[in-house]
mmCIF file of C-alpha atoms and ligand atoms in Angstrom:
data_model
loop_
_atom_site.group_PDB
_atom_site.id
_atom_site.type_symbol
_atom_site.label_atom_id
_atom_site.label_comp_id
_atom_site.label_asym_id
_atom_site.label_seq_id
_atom_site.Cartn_x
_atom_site.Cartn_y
_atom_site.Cartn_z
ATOM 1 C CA UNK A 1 11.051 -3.104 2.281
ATOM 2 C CA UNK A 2 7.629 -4.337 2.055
ATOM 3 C CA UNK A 3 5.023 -4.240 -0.901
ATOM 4 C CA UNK A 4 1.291 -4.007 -0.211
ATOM 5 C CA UNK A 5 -1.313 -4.562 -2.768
ATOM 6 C CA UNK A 6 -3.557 -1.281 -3.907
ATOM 7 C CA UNK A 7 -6.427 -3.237 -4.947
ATOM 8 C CA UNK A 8 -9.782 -4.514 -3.512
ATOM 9 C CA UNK A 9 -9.845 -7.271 -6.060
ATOM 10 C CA UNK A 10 -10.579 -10.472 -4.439
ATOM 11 C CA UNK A 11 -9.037 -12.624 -7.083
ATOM 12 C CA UNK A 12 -5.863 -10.214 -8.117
ATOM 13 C CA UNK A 13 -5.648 -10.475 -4.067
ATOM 14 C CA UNK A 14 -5.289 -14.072 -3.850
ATOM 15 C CA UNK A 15 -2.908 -14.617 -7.038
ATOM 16 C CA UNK A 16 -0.362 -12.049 -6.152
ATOM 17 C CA UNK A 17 -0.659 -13.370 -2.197
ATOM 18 C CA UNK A 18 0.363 -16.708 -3.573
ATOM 19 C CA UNK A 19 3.199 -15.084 -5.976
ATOM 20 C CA UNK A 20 4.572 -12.579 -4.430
ATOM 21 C CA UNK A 21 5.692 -11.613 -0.698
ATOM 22 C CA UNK A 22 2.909 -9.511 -0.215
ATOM 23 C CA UNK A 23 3.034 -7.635 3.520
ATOM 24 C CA UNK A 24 -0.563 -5.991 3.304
ATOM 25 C CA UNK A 25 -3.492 -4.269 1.527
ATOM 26 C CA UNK A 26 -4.869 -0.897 1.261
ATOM 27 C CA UNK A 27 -7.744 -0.043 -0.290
ATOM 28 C CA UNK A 28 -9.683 3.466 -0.740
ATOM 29 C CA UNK A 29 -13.238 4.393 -2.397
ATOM 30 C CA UNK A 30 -11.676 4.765 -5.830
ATOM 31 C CA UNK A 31 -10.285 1.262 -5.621
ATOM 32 C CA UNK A 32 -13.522 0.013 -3.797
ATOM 33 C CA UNK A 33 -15.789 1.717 -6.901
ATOM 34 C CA UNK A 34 -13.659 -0.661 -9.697
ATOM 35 C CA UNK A 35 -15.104 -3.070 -7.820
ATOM 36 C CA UNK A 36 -19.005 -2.170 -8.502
ATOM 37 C CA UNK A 37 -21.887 -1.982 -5.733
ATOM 38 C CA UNK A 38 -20.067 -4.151 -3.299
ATOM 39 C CA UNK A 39 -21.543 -5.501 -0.059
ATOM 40 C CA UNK A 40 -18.498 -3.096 1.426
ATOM 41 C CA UNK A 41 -18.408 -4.666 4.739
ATOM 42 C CA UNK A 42 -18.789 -8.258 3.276
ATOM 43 C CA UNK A 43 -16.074 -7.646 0.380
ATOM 44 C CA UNK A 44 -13.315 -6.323 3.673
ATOM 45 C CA UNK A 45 -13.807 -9.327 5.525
ATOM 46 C CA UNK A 46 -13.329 -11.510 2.661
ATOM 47 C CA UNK A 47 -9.984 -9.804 1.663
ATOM 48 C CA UNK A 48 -9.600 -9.886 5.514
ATOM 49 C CA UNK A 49 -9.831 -14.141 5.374
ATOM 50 C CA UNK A 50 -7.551 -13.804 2.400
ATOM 51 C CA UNK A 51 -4.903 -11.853 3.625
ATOM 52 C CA UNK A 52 -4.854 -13.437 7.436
ATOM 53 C CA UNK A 53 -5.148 -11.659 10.392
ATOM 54 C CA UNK A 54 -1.906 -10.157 11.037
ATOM 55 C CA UNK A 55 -1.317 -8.912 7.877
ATOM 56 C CA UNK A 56 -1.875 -5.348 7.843
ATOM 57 C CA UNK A 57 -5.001 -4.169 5.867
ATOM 58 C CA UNK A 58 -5.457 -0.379 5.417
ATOM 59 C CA UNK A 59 -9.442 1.303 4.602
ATOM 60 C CA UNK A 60 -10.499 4.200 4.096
ATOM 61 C CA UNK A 61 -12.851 6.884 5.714
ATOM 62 C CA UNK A 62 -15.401 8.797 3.787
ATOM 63 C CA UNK A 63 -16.745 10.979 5.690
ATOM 64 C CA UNK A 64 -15.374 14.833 5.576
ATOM 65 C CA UNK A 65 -15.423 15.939 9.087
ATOM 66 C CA UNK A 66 -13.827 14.654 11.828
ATOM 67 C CA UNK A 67 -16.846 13.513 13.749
ATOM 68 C CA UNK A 68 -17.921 11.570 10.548
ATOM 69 C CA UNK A 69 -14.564 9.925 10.015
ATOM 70 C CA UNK A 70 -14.641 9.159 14.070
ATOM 71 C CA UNK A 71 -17.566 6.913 13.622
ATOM 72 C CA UNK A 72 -16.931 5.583 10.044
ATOM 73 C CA UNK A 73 -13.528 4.146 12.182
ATOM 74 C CA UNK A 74 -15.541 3.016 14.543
ATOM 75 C CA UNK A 75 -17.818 0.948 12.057
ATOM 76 C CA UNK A 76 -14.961 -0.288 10.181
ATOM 77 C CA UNK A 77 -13.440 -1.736 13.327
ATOM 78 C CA UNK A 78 -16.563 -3.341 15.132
ATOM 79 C CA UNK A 79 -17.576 -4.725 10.856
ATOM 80 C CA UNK A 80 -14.327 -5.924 10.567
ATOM 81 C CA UNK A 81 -11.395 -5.943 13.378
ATOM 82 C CA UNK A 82 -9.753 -3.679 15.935
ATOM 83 C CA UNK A 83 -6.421 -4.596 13.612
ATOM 84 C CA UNK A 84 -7.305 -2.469 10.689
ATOM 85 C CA UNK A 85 -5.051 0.823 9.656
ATOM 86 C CA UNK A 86 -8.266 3.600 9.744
ATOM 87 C CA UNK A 87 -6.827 5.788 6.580
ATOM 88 C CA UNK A 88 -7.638 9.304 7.016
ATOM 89 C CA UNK A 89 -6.891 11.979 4.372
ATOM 90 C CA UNK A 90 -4.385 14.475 6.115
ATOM 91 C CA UNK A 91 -6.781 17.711 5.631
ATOM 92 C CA UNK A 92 -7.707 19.969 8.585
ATOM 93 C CA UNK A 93 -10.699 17.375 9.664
ATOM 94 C CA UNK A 94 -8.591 14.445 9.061
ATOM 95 C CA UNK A 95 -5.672 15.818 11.598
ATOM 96 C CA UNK A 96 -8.072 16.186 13.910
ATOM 97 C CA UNK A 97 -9.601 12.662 13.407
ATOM 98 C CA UNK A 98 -6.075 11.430 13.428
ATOM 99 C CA UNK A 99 -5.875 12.788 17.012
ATOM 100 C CA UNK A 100 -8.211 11.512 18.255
ATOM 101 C CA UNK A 101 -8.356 8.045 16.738
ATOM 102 C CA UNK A 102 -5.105 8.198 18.373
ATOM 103 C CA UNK A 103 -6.222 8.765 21.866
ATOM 104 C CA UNK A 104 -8.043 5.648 21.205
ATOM 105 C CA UNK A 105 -5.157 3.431 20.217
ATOM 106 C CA UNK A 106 -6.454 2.917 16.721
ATOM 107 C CA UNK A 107 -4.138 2.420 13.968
ATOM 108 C CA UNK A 108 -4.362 5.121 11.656
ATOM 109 C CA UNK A 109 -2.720 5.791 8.479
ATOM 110 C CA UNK A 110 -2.815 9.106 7.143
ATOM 111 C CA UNK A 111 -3.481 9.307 3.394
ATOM 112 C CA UNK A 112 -3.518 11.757 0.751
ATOM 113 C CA UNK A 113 -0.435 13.314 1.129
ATOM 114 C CA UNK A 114 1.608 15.953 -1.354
ATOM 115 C CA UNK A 115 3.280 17.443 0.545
ATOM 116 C CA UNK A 116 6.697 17.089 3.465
ATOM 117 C CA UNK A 117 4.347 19.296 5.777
ATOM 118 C CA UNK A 118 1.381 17.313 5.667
ATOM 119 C CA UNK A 119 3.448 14.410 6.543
ATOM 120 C CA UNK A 120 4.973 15.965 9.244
ATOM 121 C CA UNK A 121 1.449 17.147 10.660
ATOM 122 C CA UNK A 122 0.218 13.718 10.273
ATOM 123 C CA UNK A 123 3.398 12.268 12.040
ATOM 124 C CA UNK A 124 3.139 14.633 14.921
ATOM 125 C CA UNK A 125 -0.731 14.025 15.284
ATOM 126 C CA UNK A 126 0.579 10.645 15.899
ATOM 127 C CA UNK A 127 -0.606 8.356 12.209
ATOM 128 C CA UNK A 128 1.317 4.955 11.956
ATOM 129 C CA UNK A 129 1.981 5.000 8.552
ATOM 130 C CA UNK A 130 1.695 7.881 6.314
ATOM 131 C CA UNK A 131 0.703 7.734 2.507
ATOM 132 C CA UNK A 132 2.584 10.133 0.275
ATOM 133 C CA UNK A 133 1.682 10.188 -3.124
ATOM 134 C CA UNK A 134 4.181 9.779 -5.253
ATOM 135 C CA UNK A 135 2.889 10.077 -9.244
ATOM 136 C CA UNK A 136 0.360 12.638 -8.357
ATOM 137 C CA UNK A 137 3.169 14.822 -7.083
ATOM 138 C CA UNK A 138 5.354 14.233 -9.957
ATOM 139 C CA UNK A 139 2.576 15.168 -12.179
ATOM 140 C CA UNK A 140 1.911 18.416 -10.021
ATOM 141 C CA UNK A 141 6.051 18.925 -10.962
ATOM 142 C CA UNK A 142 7.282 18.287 -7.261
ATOM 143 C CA UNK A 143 10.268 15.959 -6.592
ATOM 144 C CA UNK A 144 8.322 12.819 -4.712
ATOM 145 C CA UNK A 145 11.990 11.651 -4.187
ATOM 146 C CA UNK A 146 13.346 14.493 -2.274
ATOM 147 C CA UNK A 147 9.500 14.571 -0.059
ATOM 148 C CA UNK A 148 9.666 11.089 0.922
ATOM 149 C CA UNK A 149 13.104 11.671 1.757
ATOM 150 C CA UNK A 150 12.808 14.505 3.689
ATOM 151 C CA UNK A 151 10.118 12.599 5.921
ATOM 152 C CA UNK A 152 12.473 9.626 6.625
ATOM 153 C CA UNK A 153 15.113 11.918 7.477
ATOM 154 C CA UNK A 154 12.591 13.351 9.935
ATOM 155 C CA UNK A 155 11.205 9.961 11.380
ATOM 156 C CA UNK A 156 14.878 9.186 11.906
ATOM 157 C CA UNK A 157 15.809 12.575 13.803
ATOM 158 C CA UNK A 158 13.525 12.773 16.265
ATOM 159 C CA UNK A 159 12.757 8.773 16.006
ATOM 160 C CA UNK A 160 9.275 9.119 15.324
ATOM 161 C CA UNK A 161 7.588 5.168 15.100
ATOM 162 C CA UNK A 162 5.566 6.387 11.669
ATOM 163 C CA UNK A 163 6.022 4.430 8.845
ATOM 164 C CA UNK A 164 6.402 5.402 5.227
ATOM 165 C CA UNK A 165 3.726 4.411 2.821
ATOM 166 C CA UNK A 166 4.579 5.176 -0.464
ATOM 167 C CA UNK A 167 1.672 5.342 -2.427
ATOM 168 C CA UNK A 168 0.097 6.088 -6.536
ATOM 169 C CA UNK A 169 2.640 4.445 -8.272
ATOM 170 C CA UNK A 170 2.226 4.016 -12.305
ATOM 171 C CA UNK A 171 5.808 2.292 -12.709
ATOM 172 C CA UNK A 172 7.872 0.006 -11.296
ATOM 173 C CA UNK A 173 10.969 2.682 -11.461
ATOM 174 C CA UNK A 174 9.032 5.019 -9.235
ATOM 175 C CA UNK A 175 8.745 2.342 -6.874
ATOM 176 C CA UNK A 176 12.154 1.776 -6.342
ATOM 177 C CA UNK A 177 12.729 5.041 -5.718
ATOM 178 C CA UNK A 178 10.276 5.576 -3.033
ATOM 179 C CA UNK A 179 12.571 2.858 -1.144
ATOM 180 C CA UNK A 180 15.465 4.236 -2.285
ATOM 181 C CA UNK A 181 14.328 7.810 -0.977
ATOM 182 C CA UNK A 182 13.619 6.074 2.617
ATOM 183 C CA UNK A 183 9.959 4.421 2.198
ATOM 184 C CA UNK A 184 9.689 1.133 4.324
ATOM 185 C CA UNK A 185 6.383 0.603 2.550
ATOM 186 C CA UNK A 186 4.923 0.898 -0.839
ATOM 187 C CA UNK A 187 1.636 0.085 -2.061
ATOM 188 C CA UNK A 188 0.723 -0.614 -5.715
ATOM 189 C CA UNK A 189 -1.743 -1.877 -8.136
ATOM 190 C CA UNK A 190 -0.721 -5.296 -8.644
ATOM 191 C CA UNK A 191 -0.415 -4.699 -12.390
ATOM 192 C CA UNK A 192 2.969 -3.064 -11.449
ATOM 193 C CA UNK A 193 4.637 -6.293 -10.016
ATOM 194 C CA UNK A 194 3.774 -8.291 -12.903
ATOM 195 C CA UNK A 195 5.262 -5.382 -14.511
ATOM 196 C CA UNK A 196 8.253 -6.269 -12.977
ATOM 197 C CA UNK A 197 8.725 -10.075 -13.711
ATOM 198 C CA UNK A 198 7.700 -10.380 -17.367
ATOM 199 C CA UNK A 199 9.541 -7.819 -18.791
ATOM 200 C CA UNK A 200 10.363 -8.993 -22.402
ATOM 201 C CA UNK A 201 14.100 -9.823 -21.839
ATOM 202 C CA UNK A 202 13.570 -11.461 -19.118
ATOM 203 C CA UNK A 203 11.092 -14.101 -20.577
ATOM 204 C CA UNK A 204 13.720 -13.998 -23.597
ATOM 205 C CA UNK A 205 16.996 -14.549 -21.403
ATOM 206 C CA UNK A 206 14.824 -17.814 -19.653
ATOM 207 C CA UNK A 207 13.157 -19.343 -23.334
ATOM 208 C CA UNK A 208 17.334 -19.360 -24.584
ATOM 209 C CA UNK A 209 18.230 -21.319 -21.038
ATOM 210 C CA UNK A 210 14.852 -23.185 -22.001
ATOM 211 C CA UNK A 211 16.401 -24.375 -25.515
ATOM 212 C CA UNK A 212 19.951 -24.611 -24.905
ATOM 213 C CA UNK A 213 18.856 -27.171 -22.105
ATOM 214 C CA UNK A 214 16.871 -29.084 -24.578
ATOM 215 C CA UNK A 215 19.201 -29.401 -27.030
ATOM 216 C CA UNK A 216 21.615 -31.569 -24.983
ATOM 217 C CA UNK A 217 19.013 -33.041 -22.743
ATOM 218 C CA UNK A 218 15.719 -32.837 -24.389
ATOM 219 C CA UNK A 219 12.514 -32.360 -22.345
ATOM 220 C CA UNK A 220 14.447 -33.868 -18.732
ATOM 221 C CA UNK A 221 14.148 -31.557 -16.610
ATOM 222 C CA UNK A 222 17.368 -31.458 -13.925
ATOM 223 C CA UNK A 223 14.722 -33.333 -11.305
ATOM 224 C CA UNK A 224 14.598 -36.019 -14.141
ATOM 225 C CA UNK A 225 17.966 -36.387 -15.253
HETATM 226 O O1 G3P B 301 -3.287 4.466 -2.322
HETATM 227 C C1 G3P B 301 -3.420 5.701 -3.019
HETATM 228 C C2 G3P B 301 -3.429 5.456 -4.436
HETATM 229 O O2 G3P B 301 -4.425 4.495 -4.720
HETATM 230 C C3 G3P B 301 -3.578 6.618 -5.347
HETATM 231 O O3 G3P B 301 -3.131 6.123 -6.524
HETATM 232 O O4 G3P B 301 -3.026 5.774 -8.915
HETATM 233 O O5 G3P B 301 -4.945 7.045 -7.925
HETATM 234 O O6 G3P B 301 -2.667 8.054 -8.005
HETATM 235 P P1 G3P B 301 -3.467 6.805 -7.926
#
């Protein structure tokens, strides 16, 4: 399993980095736009210095047509580095794109995904990772479970090297199924791991080891003792 940030927050990025074992980033315009007017290129490379340069760091192209998302690729890996996953939403431009980002070795993730057949497409076109989305298609009433299973059972038949990257996660339940369904990747607003960790009973279940400690041994911690 790994866990990616969904967030171009410089200062969420560096906190959960140092927290949590963080694999990667991925960003895309409606994450970029929380952040205001950025200098785009300028904000990348600083998540880029953050993050290191093997960990994997996914953008976003905005352009609609292939040719468009060719060269917004092409700008995001001469303004930043040849190591960045190009995201490309799997429509009928982006497949195309896919292919032939492909033919140039990039690494592409495809993005946008509701669907077992766009994943598919996107896995035959050749994407690294693919991004299903798994709240949106609960909320459109599909089972994200049985879709992101149905891919990994796919990747493992006809051992494809794609990757699942769950994606649009609003709990940390949904999460665990993505893995559970076959995801080797999810991706989430960091919100959603601190989520995890401070839930009230666990903060309770710690302050009663905090006090029953005290009682006997008052504020000695067991490095003092
Ligand atoms: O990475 C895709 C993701 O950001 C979409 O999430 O919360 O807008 O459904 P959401």
């Amino acid at each position: 399993m790994k866990y990616l940030l969904d967030t171009a927050n410089l200062a969420d990025i560096r906190r959960f980095y140092d927290i949590f074992p963080i694999a990667g980033v991925t960003t895309n315009p409606s994450i970029v736009k929380k952040e205001g007017k950025i200098d785009f290129f300028a904000h990348m490379n600083e998540i880029r210095d953050i993050i290191g340069p093997e960990s994997p760091l996914h953008i976003q192209v905005t352009a609609l047509d292939m040719e468009g998302m060719v060269r917004d690729a092409e700008a995001i890996l001469t303004k930043i580095d040849a190591k960045v996953y190009v995201k490309v939403p799997v429509t009928m431009e982006g497949i195309r794109a896919i292919k032939c980002l492909k033919s140039q070795k990039v690494r592409v993730t495809g993005t946008a995904i509701y669907s077992a057949q766009q994943g598919f497409l996107a896995m035959e076109a050749g994407a690294d990772c693919i991004a299903p989305y798994f709240n949106r298609m609960e909320n459109m009433g599909l089972n994200s479970d049985e879709i992101i299973a149905a891919l990994a059972e796919m990747i493992r038949l006809y051992d494809y090297p794609t990757e699942i990257l769950a994606a649009s996660f609003k709990n940390a339940g949904q999460v665990d199924r993505a893995f559970l369904a076959g995801a080797q990747t999810a991706t989430m607003d960091p919100s959603i791991l601190e989520a995890a960790l401070t839930q009230p009973h666990i903060m309770q279940a710690v302050a009663g080891f905090d006090a029953d400690w005290k009682a006997v041994f008052g504020e000695k911690t067991v490095a003092e003792l």
